[in-house]
């Protein structure tokens, strides 16, 4: 068991613990924070997989932007801080059984999956490689993504904005 | 070079995906449901990155694809939150089981 | 002349039919005039019938037909057919119908639905006239059913009374039993002869091409129809119940239209019956037994109309007996005389019932002093039906008796003779109790009978007295005329043994005497013999017999099936519908609008699919 495996195990268990905490904590903000742990562990895993740029983006977007945005969402909505007790127990059990079946199926599939190849040059100038691929090969999806972001921006603003009559009333 | 097998990454991604899925289907707070969906997306990202390093045909494409996914996920989160705000203003609740407008 | 007028014979049934249509279409507007319209149009029909009779006197058999339906090689004809037999029937029917129409003018004066009543009368008359004119069995059958319909409507005219409703249904269903036989016989006849034209049937029969078995089968089946329609045993039970109809209707049904149809059917197909000894025997035995049994039943009845009804059955039995004894002329002759005196009896009975406001003869009495005209005419009818010498019934009965004697059926002959005695007895019992009995005189002002009542009664009493002279032992023109066209034979006349006439007279006189002794002189009530009395009063328990042998098992079957329906079919229906309801109810709960539930269901489904795919070894 070399160091790499050890690091992987630590990061993986941190990620899983974060997810399980998210499921079991009572307060919404605590749930979010536990997920930040998961996201950061995943960023570490990305580094292990020679994807430094993606790891940085992961930290920036997920741990940073998305989580903060969610916290804003929580702040802006008057939420019941504590999750009420689950009422729909039947659904929970049904979902749990479905997930277990799914998990078992996928587990069987993964154990049978064997791949021997490895990429050896991903870590050399990783960001440059990504830039090359993005602007040379995937330029059209890239531009489309920008359009998507613009649409999301405008849509979010329009949706979140108060309706004018309401504004007038408030004033 | 790396001694962690691909299957380990895939297993981790599967576990995280299942956790996210369970959260998305059982949690009652809409914000938590949204963040569970983010977790599921992240699990998928792990798969993509792992395949880009250890897959059948390793290449940079997996990482590029991950970037796209993260972007789309971010946009989705933003729009979802905006919808949540609008909904909250109308119904003054974020409990997902009280949102049954699709019934009518 | 006859060539020019006879083609218009189809007008005879059209007149009453027009009356039916008019009165039905404008029944509210014509309410006040309905009796006039009905009487006038039926009168026109009578005039037409008389004209046809006079012009077609010498005609043997003339047809005027047009194609009604044609498919492939089969042509169904429709039209008119004039024979002496038809002429007799037409005139009787039209005459009686006119009498009944006029009589009803007063009798149904206070009826709220008079135009409907006259409309039904028109339909009934038109159907019967059409039946008599039919040149083929199909048209005949159509009119036959229409007659049944008319009688149904008229018997059930007071449909607000349960008894009338039940009687109408009974009449319809009982005759329908016979009609099945008629229809089967008709189809069989067509199959065997290839035609339904009466003339063609005669030709085929006279050529002797038919097998004896088929002839017997067909004639028996057709006779079943006649049994139902003419109220012969064992299908007679509807006739007494038909008394629930208005009294003029009873007169029409019993004298001319409904019951005469069966006799006419046997008469018109007489060559067919003649070709089979078995069929003739069946007809004769049925007729003889019916005549006697009905006469016995009539003795104990207390309802004036039921007595007359049973006497009708009895007299119809006579007609069948004559026809079964190969004496067409005697049967038709008795049909004719019976039509006159029975219509007369019913119409006068109507007056009596109206006078006493009851139909129970024991609540009547002394009517003779109060209703002199009615009493006289009723006496004429009674004498005629009893076979009192020189009245019409005397000659016709005598013709029947001699026919039976000639046919060498001595047992039936003695039955017929006995019936003569019984008829005289019960008719004079009726007469003595109603008109001479010591009932209390009815209070209330005496009303003179209106002209509309007197006229038909008077018109009917004339032929009731005199019609007999048409066909006497010494004058057989009628017999020749009515027989010749059909069999191409001259009626042998009835050479009677010397003792025939005196014995018939003796029988009827004995009946009259006995009635006089029992009900006038000694006033012996018949109830001295309780069992026999009850037995005859209830009509030999025929209704009860049918009740227990046919109705009860059927009812049992229907109840069983009802329970099957209720508990088996209903349960299946109920459970399937409640299953659907249940599915709907819980399905609606699935439609909760909760995205998470939808997602959960979708995901579970997906996981199951993935699992199945994995299990069966796809992809992995």
GROMACS .gro file of N, CA and C in nm, chain A residues 2 4-5 8 12 15-16 19 22-23 28 31-32 35 38-39 42 45-46 48-51 53-54 57-58 61-62 69-70 73-74 76-80 83-84 86 91-92 95-96 99 102-103 106-107 110 113 115 117-120 122 126 129-130 133-134 138 141-142 145 148-149 152 156 159-162 166, chain B residues 1-4 6-12 14-19 21-23 25-29 31-32 34-36 38-39 41-42 45-46 49-56 58-61 63-64 66-68 70-75 77-79 81-86 88-89 92 94-95 97-98:
model
  453
    2UNK      N    1   0.095   0.185  -0.112
    2UNK     CA    2   0.180   0.302  -0.118
    2UNK      C    3   0.102   0.427  -0.079
    4UNK      N    4   0.000   0.677  -0.249
    4UNK     CA    5  -0.106   0.723  -0.339
    4UNK      C    6  -0.239   0.660  -0.300
    5UNK      N    7  -0.232   0.529  -0.274
    5UNK     CA    8  -0.354   0.458  -0.234
    5UNK      C    9  -0.407   0.516  -0.104
    8UNK      N   10  -0.575   0.834  -0.169
    8UNK     CA   11  -0.706   0.808  -0.232
    8UNK      C   12  -0.810   0.765  -0.130
   12UNK      N   13  -1.138   0.964  -0.052
   12UNK     CA   14  -1.265   0.898  -0.084
   12UNK      C   15  -1.352   0.888   0.040
   15UNK      N   16  -1.504   1.216   0.117
   15UNK     CA   17  -1.616   1.248   0.027
   15UNK      C   18  -1.743   1.175   0.070
   16UNK      N   19  -1.725   1.048   0.101
   16UNK     CA   20  -1.843   0.969   0.140
   16UNK      C   21  -1.900   1.020   0.271
   19UNK      N   22  -2.101   1.321   0.220
   19UNK     CA   23  -2.234   1.289   0.165
   19UNK      C   24  -2.326   1.234   0.271
   22UNK      N   25  -2.445   1.495   0.497
   22UNK     CA   26  -2.550   1.573   0.432
   22UNK      C   27  -2.686   1.505   0.452
   23UNK      N   28  -2.684   1.375   0.444
   23UNK     CA   29  -2.812   1.305   0.459
   23UNK      C   30  -2.863   1.309   0.602
   28UNK      N   31  -3.001   2.294   0.771
   28UNK     CA   32  -2.977   2.304   0.628
   28UNK      C   33  -2.835   2.356   0.600
   31UNK      N   34  -2.583   2.095   0.639
   31UNK     CA   35  -2.582   2.003   0.525
   31UNK      C   36  -2.497   2.059   0.413
   32UNK      N   37  -2.518   2.187   0.385
   32UNK     CA   38  -2.442   2.247   0.276
   32UNK      C   39  -2.293   2.243   0.305
   35UNK      N   40  -2.141   1.921   0.245
   35UNK     CA   41  -2.120   1.895   0.103
   35UNK      C   42  -1.996   1.965   0.051
   38UNK      N   43  -1.727   1.733   0.073
   38UNK     CA   44  -1.728   1.637  -0.036
   38UNK      C   45  -1.669   1.697  -0.163
   39UNK      N   46  -1.714   1.820  -0.192
   39UNK     CA   47  -1.664   1.882  -0.314
   39UNK      C   48  -1.514   1.901  -0.311
   42UNK      N   49  -1.338   1.581  -0.370
   42UNK     CA   50  -1.342   1.545  -0.511
   42UNK      C   51  -1.237   1.624  -0.589
   45UNK      N   52  -0.926   1.448  -0.554
   45UNK     CA   53  -0.922   1.330  -0.640
   45UNK      C   54  -0.888   1.369  -0.783
   46UNK      N   55  -0.942   1.482  -0.827
   46UNK     CA   56  -0.912   1.529  -0.962
   46UNK      C   57  -0.762   1.552  -0.980
   48UNK      N   58  -0.529   1.400  -0.821
   48UNK     CA   59  -0.470   1.267  -0.831
   48UNK      C   60  -0.484   1.210  -0.971
   49UNK      N   61  -0.591   1.253  -1.041
   49UNK     CA   62  -0.612   1.201  -1.175
   49UNK      C   63  -0.553   1.292  -1.282
   50UNK      N   64  -0.453   1.372  -1.246
   50UNK     CA   65  -0.381   1.460  -1.339
   50UNK      C   66  -0.472   1.560  -1.406
   51UNK      N   67  -0.569   1.613  -1.327
   51UNK     CA   68  -0.657   1.713  -1.385
   51UNK      C   69  -0.657   1.836  -1.296
   53UNK      N   70  -0.644   2.156  -1.364
   53UNK     CA   71  -0.732   2.266  -1.401
   53UNK      C   72  -0.874   2.238  -1.356
   54UNK      N   73  -0.919   2.117  -1.384
   54UNK     CA   74  -1.057   2.081  -1.345
   54UNK      C   75  -1.070   2.088  -1.194
   57UNK      N   76  -1.114   2.444  -1.099
   57UNK     CA   77  -1.250   2.487  -1.136
   57UNK      C   78  -1.351   2.430  -1.037
   58UNK      N   79  -1.330   2.308  -1.001
   58UNK     CA   80  -1.420   2.243  -0.905
   58UNK      C   81  -1.425   2.322  -0.774
   61UNK      N   82  -1.596   2.674  -0.856
   61UNK     CA   83  -1.738   2.676  -0.891
   61UNK      C   84  -1.821   2.608  -0.783
   62UNK      N   85  -1.784   2.485  -0.751
   62UNK     CA   86  -1.870   2.409  -0.658
   62UNK      C   87  -1.854   2.457  -0.515
   69UNK      N   88  -2.408   3.038  -0.345
   69UNK     CA   89  -2.538   3.072  -0.403
   69UNK      C   90  -2.650   3.001  -0.329
   70UNK      N   91  -2.625   2.876  -0.295
   70UNK     CA   92  -2.726   2.801  -0.221
   70UNK      C   93  -2.750   2.862  -0.084
   73UNK      N   94  -2.959   3.138  -0.125
   73UNK     CA   95  -3.099   3.090  -0.144
   73UNK      C   96  -3.163   3.061  -0.010
   74UNK      N   97  -3.085   2.999   0.080
   74UNK     CA   98  -3.141   2.967   0.210
   74UNK      C   99  -3.171   3.094   0.287
   76UNK      N  100  -3.232   3.390   0.170
   76UNK     CA  101  -3.338   3.473   0.113
   76UNK      C  102  -3.477   3.412   0.132
   77UNK      N  103  -3.481   3.282   0.155
   77UNK     CA  104  -3.612   3.221   0.178
   77UNK      C  105  -3.626   3.191   0.325
   78UNK      N  106  -3.747   3.220   0.373
   78UNK     CA  107  -3.770   3.196   0.515
   78UNK      C  108  -3.796   3.047   0.532
   79UNK      N  109  -3.692   2.975   0.563
   79UNK     CA  110  -3.707   2.830   0.565
   79UNK      C  111  -3.716   2.782   0.709
   80UNK      N  112  -3.776   2.668   0.722
   80UNK     CA  113  -3.772   2.605   0.853
   80UNK      C  114  -3.633   2.549   0.867
   83UNK      N  115  -3.505   2.028   0.944
   83UNK     CA  116  -3.589   1.942   0.858
   83UNK      C  117  -3.693   1.876   0.945
   84UNK      N  118  -3.815   1.882   0.900
   84UNK     CA  119  -3.916   1.809   0.976
   84UNK      C  120  -3.897   1.658   0.958
   86UNK      N  121  -3.940   1.300   0.840
   86UNK     CA  122  -3.995   1.247   0.714
   86UNK      C  123  -4.131   1.185   0.739
   91UNK      N  124  -4.230   0.596   0.076
   91UNK     CA  125  -4.151   0.638  -0.039
   91UNK      C  126  -4.002   0.624  -0.009
   92UNK      N  127  -3.966   0.658   0.112
   92UNK     CA  128  -3.825   0.647   0.148
   92UNK      C  129  -3.776   0.504   0.131
   95UNK      N  130  -3.761   0.408  -0.236
   95UNK     CA  131  -3.644   0.469  -0.300
   95UNK      C  132  -3.517   0.396  -0.257
   96UNK      N  133  -3.512   0.364  -0.129
   96UNK     CA  134  -3.393   0.296  -0.078
   96UNK      C  135  -3.375   0.161  -0.148
   99UNK      N  136  -3.261   0.214  -0.497
   99UNK     CA  137  -3.120   0.254  -0.503
   99UNK      C  138  -3.030   0.135  -0.478
  102UNK      N  139  -3.017  -0.066  -0.784
  102UNK     CA  140  -2.934   0.005  -0.880
  102UNK      C  141  -2.786  -0.008  -0.844
  103UNK      N  142  -2.760   0.009  -0.716
  103UNK     CA  143  -2.621   0.001  -0.669
  103UNK      C  144  -2.563  -0.136  -0.696
  106UNK      N  145  -2.498  -0.185  -1.066
  106UNK     CA  146  -2.381  -0.110  -1.112
  106UNK      C  147  -2.252  -0.168  -1.053
  107UNK      N  148  -2.262  -0.211  -0.928
  107UNK     CA  149  -2.144  -0.271  -0.863
  107UNK      C  150  -2.096  -0.391  -0.942
  110UNK      N  151  -1.931  -0.270  -1.254
  110UNK     CA  152  -1.799  -0.208  -1.235
  110UNK      C  153  -1.694  -0.315  -1.208
  113UNK      N  154  -1.561  -0.459  -1.510
  113UNK     CA  155  -1.500  -0.369  -1.607
  113UNK      C  156  -1.348  -0.366  -1.584
  115UNK      N  157  -0.982  -0.220  -1.739
  115UNK     CA  158  -0.912  -0.134  -1.834
  115UNK      C  159  -0.765  -0.129  -1.795
  117UNK      N  160  -0.521   0.039  -1.987
  117UNK     CA  161  -0.444   0.152  -2.043
  117UNK      C  162  -0.437   0.266  -1.943
  118UNK      N  163  -0.341   0.349  -1.964
  118UNK     CA  164  -0.325   0.468  -1.880
  118UNK      C  165  -0.272   0.582  -1.964
  119UNK      N  166  -0.324   0.702  -1.941
  119UNK     CA  167  -0.266   0.818  -2.009
  119UNK      C  168  -0.145   0.865  -1.931
  120UNK      N  169  -0.038   0.896  -2.001
  120UNK     CA  170   0.084   0.932  -1.928
  120UNK      C  171   0.119   1.081  -1.939
  122UNK      N  172  -0.103   1.354  -1.940
  122UNK     CA  173  -0.209   1.450  -1.908
  122UNK      C  174  -0.159   1.560  -1.814
  126UNK      N  175  -0.116   2.069  -1.836
  126UNK     CA  176  -0.256   2.028  -1.839
  126UNK      C  177  -0.346   2.140  -1.887
  129UNK      N  178  -0.314   2.199  -2.254
  129UNK     CA  179  -0.380   2.093  -2.332
  129UNK      C  180  -0.530   2.117  -2.338
  130UNK      N  181  -0.584   2.154  -2.224
  130UNK     CA  182  -0.728   2.180  -2.222
  130UNK      C  183  -0.763   2.297  -2.312
  133UNK      N  184  -0.749   2.191  -2.672
  133UNK     CA  185  -0.865   2.112  -2.712
  133UNK      C  186  -0.990   2.198  -2.719
  134UNK      N  187  -1.005   2.286  -2.621
  134UNK     CA  188  -1.128   2.367  -2.611
  134UNK      C  189  -1.141   2.463  -2.726
  138UNK      N  190  -1.322   2.191  -2.970
  138UNK     CA  191  -1.456   2.206  -2.915
  138UNK      C  192  -1.500   2.351  -2.912
  141UNK      N  193  -1.908   2.394  -2.922
  141UNK     CA  194  -1.972   2.373  -2.792
  141UNK      C  195  -1.935   2.480  -2.692
  142UNK      N  196  -1.812   2.525  -2.699
  142UNK     CA  197  -1.768   2.629  -2.607
  142UNK      C  198  -1.850   2.756  -2.623
  145UNK      N  199  -2.193   2.713  -2.498
  145UNK     CA  200  -2.196   2.721  -2.353
  145UNK      C  201  -2.208   2.865  -2.307
  148UNK      N  202  -2.550   2.963  -2.348
  148UNK     CA  203  -2.630   2.902  -2.240
  148UNK      C  204  -2.616   2.981  -2.111
  149UNK      N  205  -2.495   3.020  -2.083
  149UNK     CA  206  -2.473   3.097  -1.961
  149UNK      C  207  -2.546   3.229  -1.966
  152UNK      N  208  -2.904   3.166  -1.908
  152UNK     CA  209  -2.927   3.136  -1.768
  152UNK      C  210  -2.923   3.263  -1.685
  156UNK      N  211  -3.240   3.385  -1.497
  156UNK     CA  212  -3.237   3.392  -1.351
  156UNK      C  213  -3.280   3.529  -1.303
  159UNK      N  214  -3.655   3.571  -1.357
  159UNK     CA  215  -3.735   3.491  -1.264
  159UNK      C  216  -3.728   3.546  -1.122
  160UNK      N  217  -3.611   3.584  -1.086
  160UNK     CA  218  -3.593   3.624  -0.947
  160UNK      C  219  -3.644   3.763  -0.920
  161UNK      N  220  -3.653   3.844  -1.028
  161UNK     CA  221  -3.695   3.983  -1.009
  161UNK      C  222  -3.840   3.987  -0.961
  162UNK      N  223  -3.868   4.079  -0.873
  162UNK     CA  224  -4.007   4.093  -0.830
  162UNK      C  225  -4.091   4.150  -0.942
  166UNK      N  226  -4.585   4.429  -0.774
  166UNK     CA  227  -4.545   4.402  -0.637
  166UNK      C  228  -4.452   4.510  -0.586
  172UNK      N  229   0.150   0.405  -1.383
  172UNK     CA  230   0.207   0.511  -1.300
  172UNK      C  231   0.127   0.530  -1.173
  173UNK      N  232  -0.008   0.541  -1.196
  173UNK     CA  233  -0.089   0.548  -1.073
  173UNK      C  234  -0.130   0.408  -1.033
  174UNK      N  235  -0.129   0.382  -0.905
  174UNK     CA  236  -0.156   0.245  -0.862
  174UNK      C  237  -0.300   0.226  -0.814
  175UNK      N  238  -0.379   0.335  -0.816
  175UNK     CA  239  -0.521   0.320  -0.779
  175UNK      C  240  -0.598   0.276  -0.904
  177UNK      N  241  -0.891   0.192  -1.176
  177UNK     CA  242  -1.008   0.268  -1.224
  177UNK      C  243  -1.135   0.231  -1.146
  178UNK      N  244  -1.145   0.101  -1.114
  178UNK     CA  245  -1.266   0.054  -1.048
  178UNK      C  246  -1.290   0.123  -0.915
  179UNK      N  247  -1.184   0.158  -0.847
  179UNK     CA  248  -1.199   0.227  -0.719
  179UNK      C  249  -1.267   0.361  -0.740
  180UNK      N  250  -1.221   0.435  -0.844
  180UNK     CA  251  -1.284   0.564  -0.872
  180UNK      C  252  -1.431   0.546  -0.909
  181UNK      N  253  -1.454   0.444  -0.989
  181UNK     CA  254  -1.593   0.424  -1.033
  181UNK      C  255  -1.681   0.389  -0.914
  182UNK      N  256  -1.628   0.310  -0.821
  182UNK     CA  257  -1.707   0.274  -0.703
  182UNK      C  258  -1.739   0.397  -0.621
  183UNK      N  259  -1.638   0.480  -0.602
  183UNK     CA  260  -1.661   0.603  -0.526
  183UNK      C  261  -1.768   0.688  -0.592
  185UNK      N  262  -2.000   0.590  -0.784
  185UNK     CA  263  -2.131   0.524  -0.769
  185UNK      C  264  -2.190   0.552  -0.632
  186UNK      N  265  -2.104   0.543  -0.529
  186UNK     CA  266  -2.154   0.567  -0.393
  186UNK      C  267  -2.206   0.709  -0.381
  187UNK      N  268  -2.128   0.805  -0.432
  187UNK     CA  269  -2.169   0.944  -0.422
  187UNK      C  270  -2.297   0.969  -0.502
  188UNK      N  271  -2.305   0.905  -0.616
  188UNK     CA  272  -2.425   0.921  -0.700
  188UNK      C  273  -2.549   0.871  -0.625
  189UNK      N  274  -2.531   0.757  -0.559
  189UNK     CA  275  -2.646   0.701  -0.487
  189UNK      C  276  -2.685   0.788  -0.371
  190UNK      N  277  -2.585   0.843  -0.303
  190UNK     CA  278  -2.617   0.933  -0.191
  190UNK      C  279  -2.693   1.054  -0.243
  192UNK      N  280  -2.863   1.078  -0.511
  192UNK     CA  281  -2.996   1.038  -0.560
  192UNK      C  282  -3.093   1.023  -0.444
  193UNK      N  283  -3.046   0.959  -0.338
  193UNK     CA  284  -3.132   0.939  -0.223
  193UNK      C  285  -3.175   1.073  -0.165
  194UNK      N  286  -3.076   1.163  -0.157
  194UNK     CA  287  -3.110   1.296  -0.107
  194UNK      C  288  -3.211   1.366  -0.195
  196UNK      N  289  -3.433   1.244  -0.382
  196UNK     CA  290  -3.567   1.185  -0.384
  196UNK      C  291  -3.635   1.186  -0.248
  197UNK      N  292  -3.561   1.211  -0.141
  197UNK     CA  293  -3.627   1.204  -0.011
  197UNK      C  294  -3.623   1.334   0.068
  198UNK      N  295  -3.531   1.421   0.042
  198UNK     CA  296  -3.523   1.543   0.124
  198UNK      C  297  -3.638   1.636   0.091
  199UNK      N  298  -3.681   1.712   0.193
  199UNK     CA  299  -3.801   1.793   0.172
  199UNK      C  300  -3.767   1.939   0.146
  200UNK      N  301  -3.647   1.976   0.179
  200UNK     CA  302  -3.609   2.114   0.152
  200UNK      C  303  -3.558   2.126   0.009
  202UNK      N  304  -3.374   2.341  -0.142
  202UNK     CA  305  -3.233   2.375  -0.159
  202UNK      C  306  -3.148   2.249  -0.147
  203UNK      N  307  -3.183   2.165  -0.052
  203UNK     CA  308  -3.107   2.041  -0.033
  203UNK      C  309  -3.125   1.950  -0.155
  205UNK      N  310  -3.172   2.046  -0.454
  205UNK     CA  311  -3.089   2.100  -0.562
  205UNK      C  312  -2.943   2.063  -0.541
  206UNK      N  313  -2.895   2.078  -0.419
  206UNK     CA  314  -2.754   2.051  -0.395
  206UNK      C  315  -2.724   1.902  -0.408
  207UNK      N  316  -2.828   1.817  -0.379
  207UNK     CA  317  -2.810   1.673  -0.402
  207UNK      C  318  -2.791   1.645  -0.550
  209UNK      N  319  -2.657   1.849  -0.755
  209UNK     CA  320  -2.519   1.888  -0.783
  209UNK      C  321  -2.422   1.776  -0.746
  210UNK      N  322  -2.451   1.710  -0.636
  210UNK     CA  323  -2.365   1.600  -0.594
  210UNK      C  324  -2.366   1.488  -0.697
  212UNK      N  325  -2.422   1.521  -1.014
  212UNK     CA  326  -2.343   1.566  -1.129
  212UNK      C  327  -2.194   1.552  -1.102
  213UNK      N  328  -2.158   1.581  -0.979
  213UNK     CA  329  -2.017   1.571  -0.943
  213UNK      C  330  -1.968   1.429  -0.951
  216UNK      N  331  -1.890   1.363  -1.285
  216UNK     CA  332  -1.763   1.427  -1.322
  216UNK      C  333  -1.645   1.340  -1.284
  217UNK      N  334  -1.654   1.278  -1.167
  217UNK     CA  335  -1.544   1.189  -1.125
  217UNK      C  336  -1.525   1.081  -1.231
  220UNK      N  337  -1.353   1.225  -1.544
  220UNK     CA  338  -1.210   1.253  -1.526
  220UNK      C  339  -1.132   1.122  -1.514
  221UNK      N  340  -1.192   1.027  -1.441
  221UNK     CA  341  -1.123   0.899  -1.425
  221UNK      C  342  -1.105   0.830  -1.558
  222UNK      N  343  -1.208   0.836  -1.640
  222UNK     CA  344  -1.195   0.774  -1.771
  222UNK      C  345  -1.092   0.846  -1.858
  223UNK      N  346  -1.083   0.980  -1.840
  223UNK     CA  347  -0.985   1.052  -1.922
  223UNK      C  348  -0.842   1.010  -1.887
  224UNK      N  349  -0.827   0.962  -1.764
  224UNK     CA  350  -0.692   0.918  -1.725
  224UNK      C  351  -0.675   0.767  -1.746
  225UNK      N  352  -0.775   0.690  -1.703
  225UNK     CA  353  -0.756   0.545  -1.697
  225UNK      C  354  -0.851   0.467  -1.787
  226UNK      N  355  -0.920   0.533  -1.877
  226UNK     CA  356  -1.023   0.465  -1.958
  226UNK      C  357  -0.964   0.384  -2.072
  227UNK      N  358  -1.047   0.334  -2.155
  227UNK     CA  359  -1.003   0.254  -2.270
  227UNK      C  360  -0.920   0.335  -2.365
  229UNK      N  361  -0.766   0.680  -2.326
  229UNK     CA  362  -0.744   0.800  -2.244
  229UNK      C  363  -0.712   0.922  -2.331
  230UNK      N  364  -0.773   1.033  -2.294
  230UNK     CA  365  -0.743   1.158  -2.366
  230UNK      C  366  -0.792   1.275  -2.283
  231UNK      N  367  -0.762   1.395  -2.330
  231UNK     CA  368  -0.798   1.517  -2.257
  231UNK      C  369  -0.949   1.546  -2.265
  232UNK      N  370  -1.018   1.480  -2.360
  232UNK     CA  371  -1.158   1.510  -2.385
  232UNK      C  372  -1.243   1.497  -2.260
  234UNK      N  373  -1.167   1.565  -1.958
  234UNK     CA  374  -1.156   1.685  -1.874
  234UNK      C  375  -1.232   1.801  -1.934
  235UNK      N  376  -1.223   1.813  -2.067
  235UNK     CA  377  -1.298   1.921  -2.133
  235UNK      C  378  -1.448   1.903  -2.108
  237UNK      N  379  -1.585   1.756  -1.862
  237UNK     CA  380  -1.613   1.789  -1.724
  237UNK      C  381  -1.635   1.938  -1.706
  238UNK      N  382  -1.551   2.016  -1.776
  238UNK     CA  383  -1.568   2.160  -1.767
  238UNK      C  384  -1.708   2.202  -1.816
  239UNK      N  385  -1.744   2.144  -1.929
  239UNK     CA  386  -1.879   2.175  -1.979
  239UNK      C  387  -1.985   2.139  -1.875
  241UNK      N  388  -1.962   2.116  -1.556
  241UNK     CA  389  -1.961   2.208  -1.442
  241UNK      C  390  -2.031   2.339  -1.479
  242UNK      N  391  -2.004   2.384  -1.602
  242UNK     CA  392  -2.068   2.508  -1.647
  242UNK      C  393  -2.220   2.494  -1.650
  243UNK      N  394  -2.263   2.386  -1.714
  243UNK     CA  395  -2.407   2.366  -1.724
  243UNK      C  396  -2.467   2.350  -1.585
  244UNK      N  397  -2.398   2.281  -1.495
  244UNK     CA  398  -2.449   2.261  -1.361
  244UNK      C  399  -2.463   2.394  -1.289
  245UNK      N  400  -2.365   2.479  -1.310
  245UNK     CA  401  -2.370   2.610  -1.245
  245UNK      C  402  -2.490   2.688  -1.298
  246UNK      N  403  -2.506   2.686  -1.430
  246UNK     CA  404  -2.620   2.758  -1.489
  246UNK      C  405  -2.750   2.702  -1.436
  248UNK      N  406  -2.802   2.550  -1.154
  248UNK     CA  407  -2.820   2.590  -1.015
  248UNK      C  408  -2.873   2.731  -1.005
  249UNK      N  409  -2.820   2.817  -1.091
  249UNK     CA  410  -2.864   2.957  -1.087
  249UNK      C  411  -3.012   2.968  -1.124
  250UNK      N  412  -3.046   2.905  -1.235
  250UNK     CA  413  -3.187   2.913  -1.279
  250UNK      C  414  -3.279   2.848  -1.175
  252UNK      N  415  -3.236   2.821  -0.858
  252UNK     CA  416  -3.253   2.909  -0.743
  252UNK      C  417  -3.347   3.024  -0.774
  253UNK      N  418  -3.335   3.075  -0.897
  253UNK     CA  419  -3.425   3.184  -0.936
  253UNK      C  420  -3.569   3.137  -0.933
  254UNK      N  421  -3.592   3.017  -0.987
  254UNK     CA  422  -3.728   2.962  -0.983
  254UNK      C  423  -3.774   2.945  -0.839
  255UNK      N  424  -3.681   2.900  -0.755
  255UNK     CA  425  -3.714   2.881  -0.614
  255UNK      C  426  -3.758   3.012  -0.550
  256UNK      N  427  -3.685   3.119  -0.584
  256UNK     CA  428  -3.722   3.250  -0.528
  256UNK      C  429  -3.862   3.290  -0.570
  257UNK      N  430  -3.888   3.272  -0.701
  257UNK     CA  431  -4.019   3.311  -0.751
  257UNK      C  432  -4.129   3.229  -0.684
  259UNK      N  433  -4.112   3.081  -0.397
  259UNK     CA  434  -4.123   3.116  -0.256
  259UNK      C  435  -4.207   3.242  -0.239
  260UNK      N  436  -4.191   3.334  -0.336
  260UNK     CA  437  -4.267   3.457  -0.325
  260UNK      C  438  -4.417   3.428  -0.340
  263UNK      N  439  -4.477   3.107  -0.048
  263UNK     CA  440  -4.407   3.129   0.079
  263UNK      C  441  -4.372   2.997   0.149
  265UNK      N  442  -4.062   2.657   0.104
  265UNK     CA  443  -3.960   2.589   0.023
  265UNK      C  444  -3.971   2.439   0.042
  266UNK      N  445  -4.075   2.393   0.114
  266UNK     CA  446  -4.094   2.249   0.131
  266UNK      C  447  -4.146   2.190   0.000
  268UNK      N  448  -4.279   1.910  -0.073
  268UNK     CA  449  -4.405   1.836  -0.077
  268UNK      C  450  -4.525   1.929  -0.071
  269UNK      N  451  -4.501   2.056  -0.049
  269UNK     CA  452  -4.614   2.148  -0.054
  269UNK      C  453  -4.630   2.211  -0.193
   0.00000   0.00000   0.00000
